[in-house]
Coordinates of N, CA, C and O in Angstrom, one line a residue:
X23 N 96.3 104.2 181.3 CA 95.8 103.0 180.8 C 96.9 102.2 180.2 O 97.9 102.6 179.7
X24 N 96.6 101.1 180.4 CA 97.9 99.8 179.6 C 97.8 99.7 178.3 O 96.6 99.6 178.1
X25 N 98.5 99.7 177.3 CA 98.3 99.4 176.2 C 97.6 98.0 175.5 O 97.4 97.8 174.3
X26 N 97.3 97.3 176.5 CA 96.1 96.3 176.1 C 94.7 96.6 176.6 O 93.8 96.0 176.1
X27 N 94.6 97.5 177.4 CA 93.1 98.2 177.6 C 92.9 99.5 176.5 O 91.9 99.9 176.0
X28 N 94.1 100.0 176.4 CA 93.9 100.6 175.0 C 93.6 100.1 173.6 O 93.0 100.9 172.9
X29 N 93.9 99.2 173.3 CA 93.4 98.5 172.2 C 92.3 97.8 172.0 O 91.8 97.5 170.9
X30 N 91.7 97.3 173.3 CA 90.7 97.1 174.1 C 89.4 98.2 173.8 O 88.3 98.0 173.3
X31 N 89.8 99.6 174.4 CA 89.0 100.5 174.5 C 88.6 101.0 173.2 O 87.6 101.5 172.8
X32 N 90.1 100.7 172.3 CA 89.9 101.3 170.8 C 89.3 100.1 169.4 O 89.2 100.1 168.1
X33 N 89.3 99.3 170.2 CA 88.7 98.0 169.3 C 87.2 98.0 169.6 O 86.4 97.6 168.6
X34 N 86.7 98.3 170.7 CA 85.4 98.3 171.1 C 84.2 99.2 171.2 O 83.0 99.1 171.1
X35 N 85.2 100.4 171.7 CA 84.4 101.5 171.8 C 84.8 103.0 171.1 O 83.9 103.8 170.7
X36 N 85.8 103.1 171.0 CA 86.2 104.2 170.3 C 86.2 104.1 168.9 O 85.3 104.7 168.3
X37 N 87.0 103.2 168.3 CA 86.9 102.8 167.2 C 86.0 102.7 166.3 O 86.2 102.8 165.1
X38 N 84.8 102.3 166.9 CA 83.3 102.5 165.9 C 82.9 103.2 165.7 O 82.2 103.5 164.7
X39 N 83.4 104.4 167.1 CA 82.3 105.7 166.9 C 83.3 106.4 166.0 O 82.9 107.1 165.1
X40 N 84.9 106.3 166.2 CA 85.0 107.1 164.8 C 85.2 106.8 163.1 O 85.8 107.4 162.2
X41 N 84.5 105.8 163.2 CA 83.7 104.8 161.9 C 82.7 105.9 161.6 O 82.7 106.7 160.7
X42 N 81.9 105.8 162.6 CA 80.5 106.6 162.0 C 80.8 107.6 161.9 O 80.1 108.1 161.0
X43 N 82.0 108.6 162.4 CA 82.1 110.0 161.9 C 83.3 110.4 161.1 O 83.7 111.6 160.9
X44 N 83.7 109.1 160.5 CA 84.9 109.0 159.7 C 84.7 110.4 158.3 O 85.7 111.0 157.9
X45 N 83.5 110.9 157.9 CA 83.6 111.5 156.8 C 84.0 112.9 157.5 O 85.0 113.6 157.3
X46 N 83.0 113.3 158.5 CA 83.2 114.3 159.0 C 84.8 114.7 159.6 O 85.5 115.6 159.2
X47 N 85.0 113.9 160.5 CA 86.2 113.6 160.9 C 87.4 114.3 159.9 O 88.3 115.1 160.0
X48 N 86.9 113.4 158.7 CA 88.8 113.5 157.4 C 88.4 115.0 156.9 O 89.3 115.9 156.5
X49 N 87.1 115.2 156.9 CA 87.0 116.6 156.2 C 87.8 117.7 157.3 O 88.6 118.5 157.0
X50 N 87.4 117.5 158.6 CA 88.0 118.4 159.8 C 89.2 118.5 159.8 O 89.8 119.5 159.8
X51 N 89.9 117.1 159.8 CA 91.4 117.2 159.5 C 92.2 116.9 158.5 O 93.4 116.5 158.8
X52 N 91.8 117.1 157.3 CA 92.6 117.2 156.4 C 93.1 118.3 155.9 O 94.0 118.2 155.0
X53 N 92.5 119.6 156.4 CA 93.3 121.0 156.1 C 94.2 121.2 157.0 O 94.8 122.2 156.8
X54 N 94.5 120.3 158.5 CA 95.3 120.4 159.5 C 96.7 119.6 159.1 O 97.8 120.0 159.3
X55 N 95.8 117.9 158.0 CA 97.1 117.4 158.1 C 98.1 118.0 156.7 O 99.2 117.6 156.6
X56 N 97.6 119.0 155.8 CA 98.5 119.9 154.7 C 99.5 120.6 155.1 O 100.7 120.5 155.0
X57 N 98.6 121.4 155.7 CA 99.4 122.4 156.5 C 100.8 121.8 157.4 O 102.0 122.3 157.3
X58 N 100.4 120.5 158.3 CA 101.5 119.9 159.0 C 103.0 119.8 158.0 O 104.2 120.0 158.1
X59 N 102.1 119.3 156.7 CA 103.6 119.0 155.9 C 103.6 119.6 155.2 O 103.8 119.1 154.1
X60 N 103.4 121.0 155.2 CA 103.8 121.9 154.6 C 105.0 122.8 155.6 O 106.0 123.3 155.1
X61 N 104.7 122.9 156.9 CA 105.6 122.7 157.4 C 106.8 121.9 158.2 O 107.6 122.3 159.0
X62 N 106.6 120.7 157.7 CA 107.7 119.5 158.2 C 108.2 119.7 156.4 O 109.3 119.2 156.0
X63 N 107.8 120.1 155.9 CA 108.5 119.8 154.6 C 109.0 118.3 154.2 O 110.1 118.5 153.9
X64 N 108.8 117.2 154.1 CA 110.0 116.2 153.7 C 110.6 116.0 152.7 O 109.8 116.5 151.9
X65 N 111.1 115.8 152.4 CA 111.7 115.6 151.0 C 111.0 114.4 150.2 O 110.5 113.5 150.9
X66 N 110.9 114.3 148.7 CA 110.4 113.2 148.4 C 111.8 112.2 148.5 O 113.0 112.5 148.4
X67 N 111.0 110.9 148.6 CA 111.6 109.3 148.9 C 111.7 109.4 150.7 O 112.1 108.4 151.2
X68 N 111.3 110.7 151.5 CA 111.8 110.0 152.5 C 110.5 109.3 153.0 O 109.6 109.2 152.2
X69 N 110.5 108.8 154.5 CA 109.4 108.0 155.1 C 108.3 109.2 155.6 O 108.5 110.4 155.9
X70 N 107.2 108.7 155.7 CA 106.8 108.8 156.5 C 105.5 108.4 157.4 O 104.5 107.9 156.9
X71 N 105.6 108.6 159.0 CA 104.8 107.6 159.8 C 103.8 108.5 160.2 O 103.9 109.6 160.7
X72 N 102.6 107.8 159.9 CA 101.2 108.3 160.4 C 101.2 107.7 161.9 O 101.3 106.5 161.7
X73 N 101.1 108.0 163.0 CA 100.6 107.3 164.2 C 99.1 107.7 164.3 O 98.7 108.9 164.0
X74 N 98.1 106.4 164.7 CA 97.2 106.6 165.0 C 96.3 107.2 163.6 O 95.7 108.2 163.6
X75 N 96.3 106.2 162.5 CA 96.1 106.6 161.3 C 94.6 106.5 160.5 O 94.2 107.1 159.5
X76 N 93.9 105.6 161.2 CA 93.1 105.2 160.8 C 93.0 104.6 159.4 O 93.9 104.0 159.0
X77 N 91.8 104.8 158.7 CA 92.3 104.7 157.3 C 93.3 105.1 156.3 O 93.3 104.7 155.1
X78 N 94.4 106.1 157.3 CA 95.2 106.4 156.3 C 94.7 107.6 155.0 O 94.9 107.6 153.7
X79 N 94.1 108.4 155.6 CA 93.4 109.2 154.6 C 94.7 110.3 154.3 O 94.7 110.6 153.1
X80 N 95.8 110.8 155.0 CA 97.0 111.4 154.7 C 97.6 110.9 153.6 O 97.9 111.3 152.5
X81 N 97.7 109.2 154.5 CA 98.8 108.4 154.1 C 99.0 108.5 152.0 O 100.0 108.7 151.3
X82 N 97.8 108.1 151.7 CA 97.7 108.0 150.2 C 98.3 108.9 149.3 O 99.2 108.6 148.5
X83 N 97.8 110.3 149.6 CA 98.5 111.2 149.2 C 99.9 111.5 149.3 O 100.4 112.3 148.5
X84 N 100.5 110.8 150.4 CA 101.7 111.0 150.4 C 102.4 110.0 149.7 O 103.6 109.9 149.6
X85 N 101.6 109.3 149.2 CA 102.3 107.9 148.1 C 102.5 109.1 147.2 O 103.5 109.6 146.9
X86 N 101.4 109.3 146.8 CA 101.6 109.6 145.5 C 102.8 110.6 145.2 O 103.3 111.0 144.1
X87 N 103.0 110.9 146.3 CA 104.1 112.1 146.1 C 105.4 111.9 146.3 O 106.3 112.6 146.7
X88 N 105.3 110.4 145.9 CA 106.9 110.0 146.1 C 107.6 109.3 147.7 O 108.7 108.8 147.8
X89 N 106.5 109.7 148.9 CA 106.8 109.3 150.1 C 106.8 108.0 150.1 O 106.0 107.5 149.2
X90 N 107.6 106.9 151.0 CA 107.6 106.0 151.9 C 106.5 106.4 152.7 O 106.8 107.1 153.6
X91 N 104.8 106.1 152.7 CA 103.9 106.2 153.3 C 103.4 104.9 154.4 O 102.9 103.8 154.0
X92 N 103.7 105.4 155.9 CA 102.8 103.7 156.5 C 102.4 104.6 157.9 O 102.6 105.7 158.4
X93 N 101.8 103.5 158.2 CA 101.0 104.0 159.6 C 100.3 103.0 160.0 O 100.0 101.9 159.5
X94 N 100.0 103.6 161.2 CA 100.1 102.5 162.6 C 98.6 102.6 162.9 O 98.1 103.5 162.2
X95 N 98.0 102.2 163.5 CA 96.6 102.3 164.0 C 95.9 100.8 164.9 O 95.9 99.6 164.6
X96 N 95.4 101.3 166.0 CA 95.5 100.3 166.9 C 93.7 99.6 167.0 O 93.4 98.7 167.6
X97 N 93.0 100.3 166.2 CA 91.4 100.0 166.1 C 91.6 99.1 164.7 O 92.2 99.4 163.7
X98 N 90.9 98.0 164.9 CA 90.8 97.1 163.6 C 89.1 97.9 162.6 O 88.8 98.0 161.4
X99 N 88.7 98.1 163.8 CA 87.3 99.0 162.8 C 87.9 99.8 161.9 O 87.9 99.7 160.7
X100 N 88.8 101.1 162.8 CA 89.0 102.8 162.3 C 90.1 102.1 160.8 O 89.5 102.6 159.8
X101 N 90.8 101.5 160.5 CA 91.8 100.8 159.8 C 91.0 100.1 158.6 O 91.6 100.0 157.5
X102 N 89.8 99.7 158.8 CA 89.0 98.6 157.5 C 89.0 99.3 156.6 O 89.1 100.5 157.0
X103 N 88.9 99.2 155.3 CA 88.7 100.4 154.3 C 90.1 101.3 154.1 O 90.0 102.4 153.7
X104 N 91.3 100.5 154.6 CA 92.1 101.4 154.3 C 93.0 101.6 153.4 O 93.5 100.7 152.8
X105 N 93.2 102.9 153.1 CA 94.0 103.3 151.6 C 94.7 102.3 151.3 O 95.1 101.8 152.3
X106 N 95.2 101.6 149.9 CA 96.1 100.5 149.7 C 97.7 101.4 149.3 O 98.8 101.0 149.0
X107 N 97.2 102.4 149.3 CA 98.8 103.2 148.2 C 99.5 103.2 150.1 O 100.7 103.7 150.0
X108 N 99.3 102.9 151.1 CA 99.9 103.1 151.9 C 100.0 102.0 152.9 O 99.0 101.3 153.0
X109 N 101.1 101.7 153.6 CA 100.9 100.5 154.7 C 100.8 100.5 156.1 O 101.8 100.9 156.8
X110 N 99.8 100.0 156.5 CA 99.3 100.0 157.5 C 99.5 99.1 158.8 O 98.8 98.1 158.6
X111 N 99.8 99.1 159.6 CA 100.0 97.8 160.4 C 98.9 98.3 161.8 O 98.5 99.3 162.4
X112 N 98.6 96.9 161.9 CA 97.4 97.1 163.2 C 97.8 96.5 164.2 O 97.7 95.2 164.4
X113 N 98.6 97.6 165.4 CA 99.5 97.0 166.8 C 98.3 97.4 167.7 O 98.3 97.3 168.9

């Protein structure tokens, strides 16, 4: 797929549906995304990039812990409501 039928697909159709399952969803992966940086370890002050972030439900927490927190997300739905401790850009 092209990356404008992707943003396409994820503006229109994907994107809502994981609106509706957004709670379920962060609860499913948020013991995945711990663990991830528990093993990436980073250091505090360095960056780091959420791809495909949605709300940014990682991202916050990683503010607070001293990270450079931002992330990318290509659905304008999955993105509304998103954490402010973190920045977000919508490509």
């Amino acid at each position: 797929m092209q990356n404008a039928e992707q943003i396409e697909y994820w503006n229109e159709q994907a994107g809502p549906r994981w609106v509706a399952l957004q709670e379920r969803t962060d609860a499913m992966l948020e013991p995945l995304g711990r663990e991830a940086l528990d093993v990436a370890a980073p250091a505090r002050g360095e960056s780091v990039l959420d791809v495909g972030c949605g709300r940014g439900v990682a991202l916050g927490p990683l503010a607070d812990r001293g990270f450079e927190a931002h992330g990318m997300e290509m659905s304008e739905a999955a993105a509304c409501g998103a954490d402010p401790r973190a920045t977000i850009c919508i490509a």
